[in-house]
Coordinates of C-alpha atoms in Angstrom, one line a residue:
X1 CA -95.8 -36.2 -66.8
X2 CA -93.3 -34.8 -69.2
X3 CA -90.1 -35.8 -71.4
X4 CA -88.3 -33.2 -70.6
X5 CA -85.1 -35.1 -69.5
X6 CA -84.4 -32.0 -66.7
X7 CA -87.5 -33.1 -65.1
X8 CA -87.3 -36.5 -65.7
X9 CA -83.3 -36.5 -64.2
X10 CA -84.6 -34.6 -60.9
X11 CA -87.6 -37.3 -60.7
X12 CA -85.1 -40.0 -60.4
X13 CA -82.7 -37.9 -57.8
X14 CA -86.4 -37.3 -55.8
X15 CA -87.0 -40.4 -55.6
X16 CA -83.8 -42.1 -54.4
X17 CA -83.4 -39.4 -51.4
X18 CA -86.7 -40.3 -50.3
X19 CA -86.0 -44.0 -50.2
X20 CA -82.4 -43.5 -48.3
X21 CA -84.5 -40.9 -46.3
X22 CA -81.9 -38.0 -46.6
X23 CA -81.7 -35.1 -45.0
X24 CA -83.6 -32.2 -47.1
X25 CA -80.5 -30.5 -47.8
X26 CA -79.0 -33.2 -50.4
X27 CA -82.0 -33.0 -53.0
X28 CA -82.2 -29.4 -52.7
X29 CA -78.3 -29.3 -53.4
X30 CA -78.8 -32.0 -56.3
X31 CA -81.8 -30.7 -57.9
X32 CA -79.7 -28.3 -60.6
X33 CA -76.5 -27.6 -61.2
X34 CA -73.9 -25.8 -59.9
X35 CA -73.1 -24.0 -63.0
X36 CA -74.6 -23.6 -66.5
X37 CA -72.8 -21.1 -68.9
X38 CA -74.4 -20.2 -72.4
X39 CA -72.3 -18.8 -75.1
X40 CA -72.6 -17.8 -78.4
X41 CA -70.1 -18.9 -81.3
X42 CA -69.9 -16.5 -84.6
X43 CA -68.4 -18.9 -87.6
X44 CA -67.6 -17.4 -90.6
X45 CA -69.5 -19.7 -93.1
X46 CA -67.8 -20.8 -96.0
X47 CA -70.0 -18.3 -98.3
X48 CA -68.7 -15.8 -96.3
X49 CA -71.4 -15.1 -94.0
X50 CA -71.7 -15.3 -90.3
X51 CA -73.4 -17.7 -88.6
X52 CA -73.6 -17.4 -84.6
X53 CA -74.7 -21.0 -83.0
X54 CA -75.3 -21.3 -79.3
X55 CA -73.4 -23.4 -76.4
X56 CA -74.2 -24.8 -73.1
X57 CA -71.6 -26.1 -70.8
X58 CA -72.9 -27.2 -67.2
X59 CA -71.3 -28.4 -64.0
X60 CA -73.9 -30.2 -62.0
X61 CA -72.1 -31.2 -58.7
X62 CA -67.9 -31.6 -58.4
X63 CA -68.4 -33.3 -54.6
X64 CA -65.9 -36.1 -55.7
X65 CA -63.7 -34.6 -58.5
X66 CA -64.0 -31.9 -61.5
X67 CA -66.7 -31.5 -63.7
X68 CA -66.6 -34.8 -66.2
X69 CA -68.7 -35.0 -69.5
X70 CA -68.8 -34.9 -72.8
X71 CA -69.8 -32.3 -75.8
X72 CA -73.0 -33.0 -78.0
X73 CA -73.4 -31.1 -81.0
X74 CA -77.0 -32.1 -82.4
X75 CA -79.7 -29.8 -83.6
X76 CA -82.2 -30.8 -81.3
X77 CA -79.6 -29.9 -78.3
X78 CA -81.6 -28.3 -75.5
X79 CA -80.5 -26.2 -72.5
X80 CA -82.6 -28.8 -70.3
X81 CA -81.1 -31.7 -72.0
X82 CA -77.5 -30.6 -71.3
X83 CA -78.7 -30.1 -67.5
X84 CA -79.6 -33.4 -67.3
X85 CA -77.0 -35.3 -68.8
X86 CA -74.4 -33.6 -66.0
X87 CA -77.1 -34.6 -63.1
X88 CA -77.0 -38.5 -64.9
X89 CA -72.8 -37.9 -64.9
X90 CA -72.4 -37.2 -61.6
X91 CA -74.1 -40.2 -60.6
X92 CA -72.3 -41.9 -63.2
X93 CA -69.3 -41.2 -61.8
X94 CA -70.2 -42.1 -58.6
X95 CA -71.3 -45.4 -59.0
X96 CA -68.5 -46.5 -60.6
X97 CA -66.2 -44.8 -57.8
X98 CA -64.6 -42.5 -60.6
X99 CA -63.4 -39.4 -58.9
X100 CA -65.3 -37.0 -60.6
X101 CA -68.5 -34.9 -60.8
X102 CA -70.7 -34.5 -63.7
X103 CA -70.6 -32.3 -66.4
X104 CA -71.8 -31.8 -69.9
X105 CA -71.7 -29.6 -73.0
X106 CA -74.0 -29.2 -75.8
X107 CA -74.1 -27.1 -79.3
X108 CA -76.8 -26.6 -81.0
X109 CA -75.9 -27.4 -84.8
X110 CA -75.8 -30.1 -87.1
X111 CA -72.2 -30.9 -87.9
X112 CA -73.0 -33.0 -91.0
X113 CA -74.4 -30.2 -93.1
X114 CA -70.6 -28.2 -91.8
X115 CA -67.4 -28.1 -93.9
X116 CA -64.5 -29.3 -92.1
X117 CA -63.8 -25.6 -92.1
X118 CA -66.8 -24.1 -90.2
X119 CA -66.3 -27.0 -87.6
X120 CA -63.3 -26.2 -86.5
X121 CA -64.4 -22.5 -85.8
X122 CA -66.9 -24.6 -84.6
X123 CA -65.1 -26.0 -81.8
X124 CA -62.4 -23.4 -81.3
X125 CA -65.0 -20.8 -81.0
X126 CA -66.8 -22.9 -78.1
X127 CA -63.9 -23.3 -75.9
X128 CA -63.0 -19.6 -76.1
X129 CA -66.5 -18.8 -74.6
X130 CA -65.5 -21.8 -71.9
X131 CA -62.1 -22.1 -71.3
X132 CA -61.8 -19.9 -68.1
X133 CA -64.0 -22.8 -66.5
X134 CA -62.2 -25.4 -68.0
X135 CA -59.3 -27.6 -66.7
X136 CA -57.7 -30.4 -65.9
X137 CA -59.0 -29.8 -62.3
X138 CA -61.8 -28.0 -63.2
X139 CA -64.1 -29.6 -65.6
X140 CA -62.8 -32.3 -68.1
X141 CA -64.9 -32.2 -71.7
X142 CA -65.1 -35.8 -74.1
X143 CA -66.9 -35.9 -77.4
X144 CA -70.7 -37.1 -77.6
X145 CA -72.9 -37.4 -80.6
X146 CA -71.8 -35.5 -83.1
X147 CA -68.4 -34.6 -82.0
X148 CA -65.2 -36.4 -83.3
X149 CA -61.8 -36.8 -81.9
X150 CA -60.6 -34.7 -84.9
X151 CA -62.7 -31.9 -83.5
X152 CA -61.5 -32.1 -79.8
X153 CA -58.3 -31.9 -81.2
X154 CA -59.2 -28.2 -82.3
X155 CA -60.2 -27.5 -78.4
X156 CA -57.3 -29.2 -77.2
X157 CA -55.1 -26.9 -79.2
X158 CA -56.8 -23.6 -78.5
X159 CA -57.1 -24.5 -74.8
X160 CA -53.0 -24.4 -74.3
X161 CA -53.2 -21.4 -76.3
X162 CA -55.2 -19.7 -74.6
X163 CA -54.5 -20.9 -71.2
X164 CA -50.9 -20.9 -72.4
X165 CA -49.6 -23.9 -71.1
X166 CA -49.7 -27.5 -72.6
X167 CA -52.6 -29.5 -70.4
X168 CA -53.7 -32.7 -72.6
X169 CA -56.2 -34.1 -69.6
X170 CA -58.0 -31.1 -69.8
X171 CA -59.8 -32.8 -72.7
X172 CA -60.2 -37.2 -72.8
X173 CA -61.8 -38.6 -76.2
X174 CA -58.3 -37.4 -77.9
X175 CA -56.6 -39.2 -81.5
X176 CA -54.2 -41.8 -79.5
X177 CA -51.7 -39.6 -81.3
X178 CA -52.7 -36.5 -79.1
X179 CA -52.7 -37.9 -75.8
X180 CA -55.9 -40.0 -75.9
X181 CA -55.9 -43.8 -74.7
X182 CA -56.2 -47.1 -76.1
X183 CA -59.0 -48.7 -75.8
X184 CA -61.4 -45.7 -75.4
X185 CA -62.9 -45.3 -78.7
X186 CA -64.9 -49.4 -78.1
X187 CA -65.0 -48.4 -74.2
X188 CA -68.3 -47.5 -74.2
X189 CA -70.0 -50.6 -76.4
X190 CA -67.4 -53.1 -74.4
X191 CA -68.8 -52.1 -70.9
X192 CA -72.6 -52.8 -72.4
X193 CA -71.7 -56.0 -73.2
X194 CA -69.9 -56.7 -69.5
X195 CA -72.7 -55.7 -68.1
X196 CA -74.8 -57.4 -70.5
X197 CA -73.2 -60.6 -69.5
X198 CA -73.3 -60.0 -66.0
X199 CA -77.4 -59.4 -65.8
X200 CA -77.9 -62.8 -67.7
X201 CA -76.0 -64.6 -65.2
X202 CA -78.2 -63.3 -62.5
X203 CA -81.2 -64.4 -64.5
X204 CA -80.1 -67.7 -65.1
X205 CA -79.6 -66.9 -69.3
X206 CA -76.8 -68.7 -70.8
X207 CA -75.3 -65.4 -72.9
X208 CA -73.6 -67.7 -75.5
X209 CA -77.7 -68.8 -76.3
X210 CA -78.9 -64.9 -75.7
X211 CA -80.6 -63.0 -78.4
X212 CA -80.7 -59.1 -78.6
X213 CA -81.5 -56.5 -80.8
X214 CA -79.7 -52.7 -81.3
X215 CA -81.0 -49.6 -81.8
X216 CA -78.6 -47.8 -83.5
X217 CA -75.1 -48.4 -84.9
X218 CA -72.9 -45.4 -84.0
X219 CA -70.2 -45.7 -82.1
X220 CA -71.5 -47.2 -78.6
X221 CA -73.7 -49.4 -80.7
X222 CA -71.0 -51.0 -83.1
X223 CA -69.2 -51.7 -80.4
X224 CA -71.8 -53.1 -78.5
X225 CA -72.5 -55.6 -81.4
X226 CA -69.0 -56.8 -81.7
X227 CA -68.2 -57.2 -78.1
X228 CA -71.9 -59.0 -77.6
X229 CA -70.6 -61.0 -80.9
X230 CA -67.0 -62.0 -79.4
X231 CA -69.1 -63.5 -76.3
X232 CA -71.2 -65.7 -78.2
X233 CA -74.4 -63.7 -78.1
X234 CA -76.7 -62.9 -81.2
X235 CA -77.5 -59.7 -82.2
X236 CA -80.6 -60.0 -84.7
X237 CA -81.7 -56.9 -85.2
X238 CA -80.2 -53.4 -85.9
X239 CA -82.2 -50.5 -85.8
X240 CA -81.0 -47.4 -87.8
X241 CA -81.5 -43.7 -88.8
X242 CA -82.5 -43.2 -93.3
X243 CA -83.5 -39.7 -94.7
X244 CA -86.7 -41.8 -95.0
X245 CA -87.2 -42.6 -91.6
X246 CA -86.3 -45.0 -89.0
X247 CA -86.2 -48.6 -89.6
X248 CA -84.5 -51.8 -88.3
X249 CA -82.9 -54.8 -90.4
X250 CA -83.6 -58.3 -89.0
X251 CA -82.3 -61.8 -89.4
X252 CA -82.8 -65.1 -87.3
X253 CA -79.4 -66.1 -87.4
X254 CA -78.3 -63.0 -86.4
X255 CA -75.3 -60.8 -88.1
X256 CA -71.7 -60.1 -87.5
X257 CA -70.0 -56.8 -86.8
X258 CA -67.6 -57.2 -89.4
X259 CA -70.8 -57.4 -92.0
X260 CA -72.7 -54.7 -90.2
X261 CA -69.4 -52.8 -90.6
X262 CA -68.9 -53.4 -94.3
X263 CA -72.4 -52.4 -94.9
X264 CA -73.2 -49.0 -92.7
X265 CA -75.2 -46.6 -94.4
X266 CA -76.9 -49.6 -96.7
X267 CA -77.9 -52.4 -94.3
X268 CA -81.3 -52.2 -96.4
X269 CA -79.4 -53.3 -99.6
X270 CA -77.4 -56.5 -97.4
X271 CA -78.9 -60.0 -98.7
X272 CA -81.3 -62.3 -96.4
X273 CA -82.8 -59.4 -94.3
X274 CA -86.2 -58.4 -93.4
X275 CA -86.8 -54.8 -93.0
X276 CA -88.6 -53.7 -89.9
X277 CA -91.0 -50.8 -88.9
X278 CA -89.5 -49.5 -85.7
X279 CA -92.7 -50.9 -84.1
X280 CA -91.9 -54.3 -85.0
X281 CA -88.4 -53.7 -84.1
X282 CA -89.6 -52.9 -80.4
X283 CA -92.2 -56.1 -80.2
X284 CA -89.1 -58.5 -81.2
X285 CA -89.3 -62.1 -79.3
X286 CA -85.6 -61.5 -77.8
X287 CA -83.5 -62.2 -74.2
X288 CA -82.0 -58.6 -74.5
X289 CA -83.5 -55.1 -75.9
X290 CA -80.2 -52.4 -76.1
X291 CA -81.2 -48.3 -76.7
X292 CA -78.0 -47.3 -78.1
X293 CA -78.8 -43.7 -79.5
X294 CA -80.3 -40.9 -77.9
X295 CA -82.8 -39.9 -75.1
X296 CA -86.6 -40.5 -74.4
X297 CA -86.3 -43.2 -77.6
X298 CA -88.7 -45.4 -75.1
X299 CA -92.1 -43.8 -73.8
X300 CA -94.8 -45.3 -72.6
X301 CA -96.6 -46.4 -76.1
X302 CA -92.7 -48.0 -77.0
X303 CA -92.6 -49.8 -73.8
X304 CA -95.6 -51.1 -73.8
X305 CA -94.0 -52.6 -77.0
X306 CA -91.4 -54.4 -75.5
X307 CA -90.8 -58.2 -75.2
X308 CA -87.5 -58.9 -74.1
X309 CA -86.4 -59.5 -70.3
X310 CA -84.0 -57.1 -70.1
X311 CA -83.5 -54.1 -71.3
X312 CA -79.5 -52.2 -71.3
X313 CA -79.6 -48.3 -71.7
X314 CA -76.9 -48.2 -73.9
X315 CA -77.7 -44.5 -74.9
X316 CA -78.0 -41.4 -71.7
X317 CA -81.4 -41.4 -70.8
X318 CA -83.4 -43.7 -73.8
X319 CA -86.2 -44.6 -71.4
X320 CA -88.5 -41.9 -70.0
X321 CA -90.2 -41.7 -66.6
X322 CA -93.3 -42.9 -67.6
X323 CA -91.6 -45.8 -69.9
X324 CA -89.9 -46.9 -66.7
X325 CA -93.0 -47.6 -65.0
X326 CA -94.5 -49.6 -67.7
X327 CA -91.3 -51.3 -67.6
X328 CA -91.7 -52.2 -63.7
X329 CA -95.4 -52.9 -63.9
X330 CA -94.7 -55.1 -66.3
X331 CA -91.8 -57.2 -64.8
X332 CA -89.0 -56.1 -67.5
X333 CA -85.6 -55.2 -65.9
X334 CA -84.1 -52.1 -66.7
X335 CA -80.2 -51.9 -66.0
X336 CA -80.0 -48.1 -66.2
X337 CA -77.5 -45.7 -68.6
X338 CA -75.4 -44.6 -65.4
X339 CA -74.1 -48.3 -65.1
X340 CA -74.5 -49.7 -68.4
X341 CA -72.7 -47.2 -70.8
X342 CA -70.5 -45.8 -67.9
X343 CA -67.3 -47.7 -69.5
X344 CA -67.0 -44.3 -71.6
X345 CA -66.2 -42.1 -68.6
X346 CA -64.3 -44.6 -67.3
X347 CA -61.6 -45.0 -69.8
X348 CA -61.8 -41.0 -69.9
X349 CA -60.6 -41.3 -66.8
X350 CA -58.3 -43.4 -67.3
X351 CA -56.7 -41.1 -70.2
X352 CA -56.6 -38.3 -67.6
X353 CA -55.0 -39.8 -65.6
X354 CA -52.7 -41.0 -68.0
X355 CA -52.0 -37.3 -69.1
X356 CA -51.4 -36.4 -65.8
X357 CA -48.8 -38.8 -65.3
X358 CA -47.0 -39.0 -68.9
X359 CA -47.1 -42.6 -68.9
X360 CA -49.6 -44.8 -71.1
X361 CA -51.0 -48.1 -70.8
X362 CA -51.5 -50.7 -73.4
X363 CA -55.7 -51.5 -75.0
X364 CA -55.5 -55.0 -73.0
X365 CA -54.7 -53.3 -69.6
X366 CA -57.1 -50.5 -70.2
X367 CA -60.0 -53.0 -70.6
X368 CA -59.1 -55.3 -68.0
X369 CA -58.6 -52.4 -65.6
X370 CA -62.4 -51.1 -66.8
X371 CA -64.4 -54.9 -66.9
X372 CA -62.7 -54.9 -63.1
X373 CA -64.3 -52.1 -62.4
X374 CA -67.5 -52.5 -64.2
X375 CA -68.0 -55.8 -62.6
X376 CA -67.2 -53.9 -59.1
X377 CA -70.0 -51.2 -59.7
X378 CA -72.7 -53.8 -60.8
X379 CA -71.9 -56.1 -57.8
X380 CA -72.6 -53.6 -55.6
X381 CA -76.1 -51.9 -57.2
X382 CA -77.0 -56.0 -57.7
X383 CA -76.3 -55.9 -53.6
X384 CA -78.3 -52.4 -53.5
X385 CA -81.3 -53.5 -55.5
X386 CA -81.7 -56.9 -53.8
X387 CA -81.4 -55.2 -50.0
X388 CA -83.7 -52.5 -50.5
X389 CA -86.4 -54.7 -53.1
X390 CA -86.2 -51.9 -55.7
X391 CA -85.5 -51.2 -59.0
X392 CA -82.3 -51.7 -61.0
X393 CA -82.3 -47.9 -61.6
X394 CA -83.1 -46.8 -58.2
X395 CA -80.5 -49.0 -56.8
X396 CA -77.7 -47.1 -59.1
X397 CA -79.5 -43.9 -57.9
X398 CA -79.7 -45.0 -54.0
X399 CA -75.6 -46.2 -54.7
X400 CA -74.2 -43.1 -56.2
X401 CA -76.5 -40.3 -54.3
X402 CA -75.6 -42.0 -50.8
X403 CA -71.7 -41.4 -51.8
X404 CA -71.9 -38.0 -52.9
X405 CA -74.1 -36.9 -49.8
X406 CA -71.2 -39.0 -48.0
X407 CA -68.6 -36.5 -49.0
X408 CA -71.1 -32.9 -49.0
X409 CA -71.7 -34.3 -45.5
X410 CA -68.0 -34.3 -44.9
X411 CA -67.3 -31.2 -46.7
X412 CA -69.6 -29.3 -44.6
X413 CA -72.1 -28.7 -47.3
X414 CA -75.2 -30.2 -45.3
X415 CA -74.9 -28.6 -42.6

């Protein structure tokens, strides 16, 4: 078995087609992508060298709408990686009955050791290698780990110069200032916690009595924490990236966001917490374990770890194949990444659509229009899961990959 995420994401499309019993034709279509364009960006360092750094934009399958994903710029960015994040979009999509297909984009740097300088070369030098295949009907870019709103702005801007006209919704993730919408920045970590509430009902736990623990406190996790906070829940453990190493702060009681907020970047120096190994962090007693930062964080050794009943994929793809079937053997329910952190693309889409029409909602009718149909999407895989006697995940595959076959099978593409 293998962590590359490519093989893992076709795995999990395998294995759904074989339990809806599809024709051949739909997992040969969804095995890869559609597209996958590799470019190379020259920045002019600030020492007055040139540096070139390489981008990946795919296009997995654009069945139900154009190509919808965000842009991660990490060092450890892989041309597999980026092909599985689009296949997990598309599906992503789908289950929430977004109209879109899935897409993602990837550059392989490290945007903390960049001036503000080199990353806007950065970023305008990545949509020029792109922008013919980018669009506000073609495929619709976000930001992901390591890239900002500031630095979409950059693409926004040399997208309408290039493309010469102004077209806002060809980017979502945008400054509120610049077209973006209310509401999406907590989207993401306000959908986990919807959902988190909605799997403890099923399970008979009383959230205002649940206790979880977060790995990692970046955006989707803060967020997570606050919104898990505002519903009554505890969050007693934090687990977060040092230039030492990985470790986790604990505390019975639990924490607020508004301390965890105060204190980022020194929760070891905050008062009445234990520090944790990341191996204790994984073996604590809790209702709710959330994976909040990036992929394959939980093998098999990790899983194996695990304690809590549930366990919300708050990051794309933080549980790998073979973690998943520890997690099944062992009874532990898994509510997977295309569901749990899909409030993201769904307020993206919301901001699109916004752009398109020139009219703009307020926050509070942004999140009510997203827990409406968060709630929608995990009624329906609950209904999946419990007619089929699977797996949370399979049942968000076997939702989603039945609608997209749906449409290729009306488009003509099956036959």
């Amino acid at each position: 078995m293998s962590n590359n995420s490519f093989i893992n994401a076709q795995q999990q499309v395998e294995s759904a087609c074989r339990i809806l019993n599809t024709e051949p034709a739909v997992f040969e279509i969804l095995k890869d992508v559609e597209r996958m364009i590799e470019v190379s960006i020259p920045v002019k360092m600030d020492d007055g060298t040139i540096r070139t750094f390489k981008g990946y934009r795919a296009a997995h399958n654009t069945s139900l709408g154009p190509a919808k994903g965000g842009i991660r710029i990490h060092p450890a960015t892989t041309y597999d990686d980026v092909k599985a994040l689009s296949i997990w979009m598309t599906f992503k999509c789908a289950v929430t009955g977004t109209p879109y297909g899935g897409g993602k984009g990837g550059i392989v740097a490290d945007p903390t050791k960049l001036s503000e300088n080199e990353l806007e070369q950065l970023a305008r030098g990545y949509v020029r290698g792109l922008y013919k295949y980018l669009g506000e009907k073609i495929d619709v870019p976000a930001p992901d780990v390591g890239c900002s709103a500031q630095m979409i702005s950059w693409m926004v801007d040399e997208y309408c110069q290039l493309a010469g006209t102004q077209a806002l919704g060809t980017f979502t993730g945008k400054p509120v200032e610049y077209g973006g919408s209310l509401g999406r920045t907590e989207s993401t970590g306000f959908g986990i916690s919807v959902i988190g509430r909605q799997v403890a009902k099923k399970f008979d736990i009383h959230f205002e009595e649940a206790t979880l623990a977060v790995q990692g406190f970046g955006n989707v996790g803060s967020h997570a924490v606050k919104y898990f906070e505002q519903l009554g829940a505890t969050v007693q453990a934090v687990m977060e990236w040092h230039p030492d190493g990985l470790f986790a702060i604990y505390r019975e009681e639990g924490f607020t966001y508004e301390e965890l907020e105060a204190n980022r970047g020194k929760f070891k120096e905050m008062d009445n917490v234990k520090i944790l190994n990341p191996e204790d962090f994984w073996s604590l007693d809790v209702d709710i374990m959330v994976p909040a930062a990036l992929a394959n964080a939980i093998d098999e050794r990790v899983a194996k770890l695990v304690k809590a009943n549930i366990v919300l994929e708050g990051a794309n793809g933080p549980v790998t194949t073979e973690g998943d079937a520890v997690f099944k053997e062992r009874g532990i329910t898994v509510v997977p990444d295309i569901l749990t952190n899909s409030g993201g693309v769904i307020v993206s889409y919301y901001e699109w659509v916004q752009n398109l029409q020139g009219f703009y909602w307020t926050e509070k009718e942004v999140l009510e229009r997203q827990e409406e149909k968060m709630i929608q999407a995990f009624d329906e895989i609950w209904d999946t899961k419990e007619k089929h006697d699977v797996t949370f995940r399979e049942a968000a595959y076997l939702n989603s990959i039945q609608k997209v076959a749906d449409v290729m099978k009306l488009q003509g593409k099956l036959s």
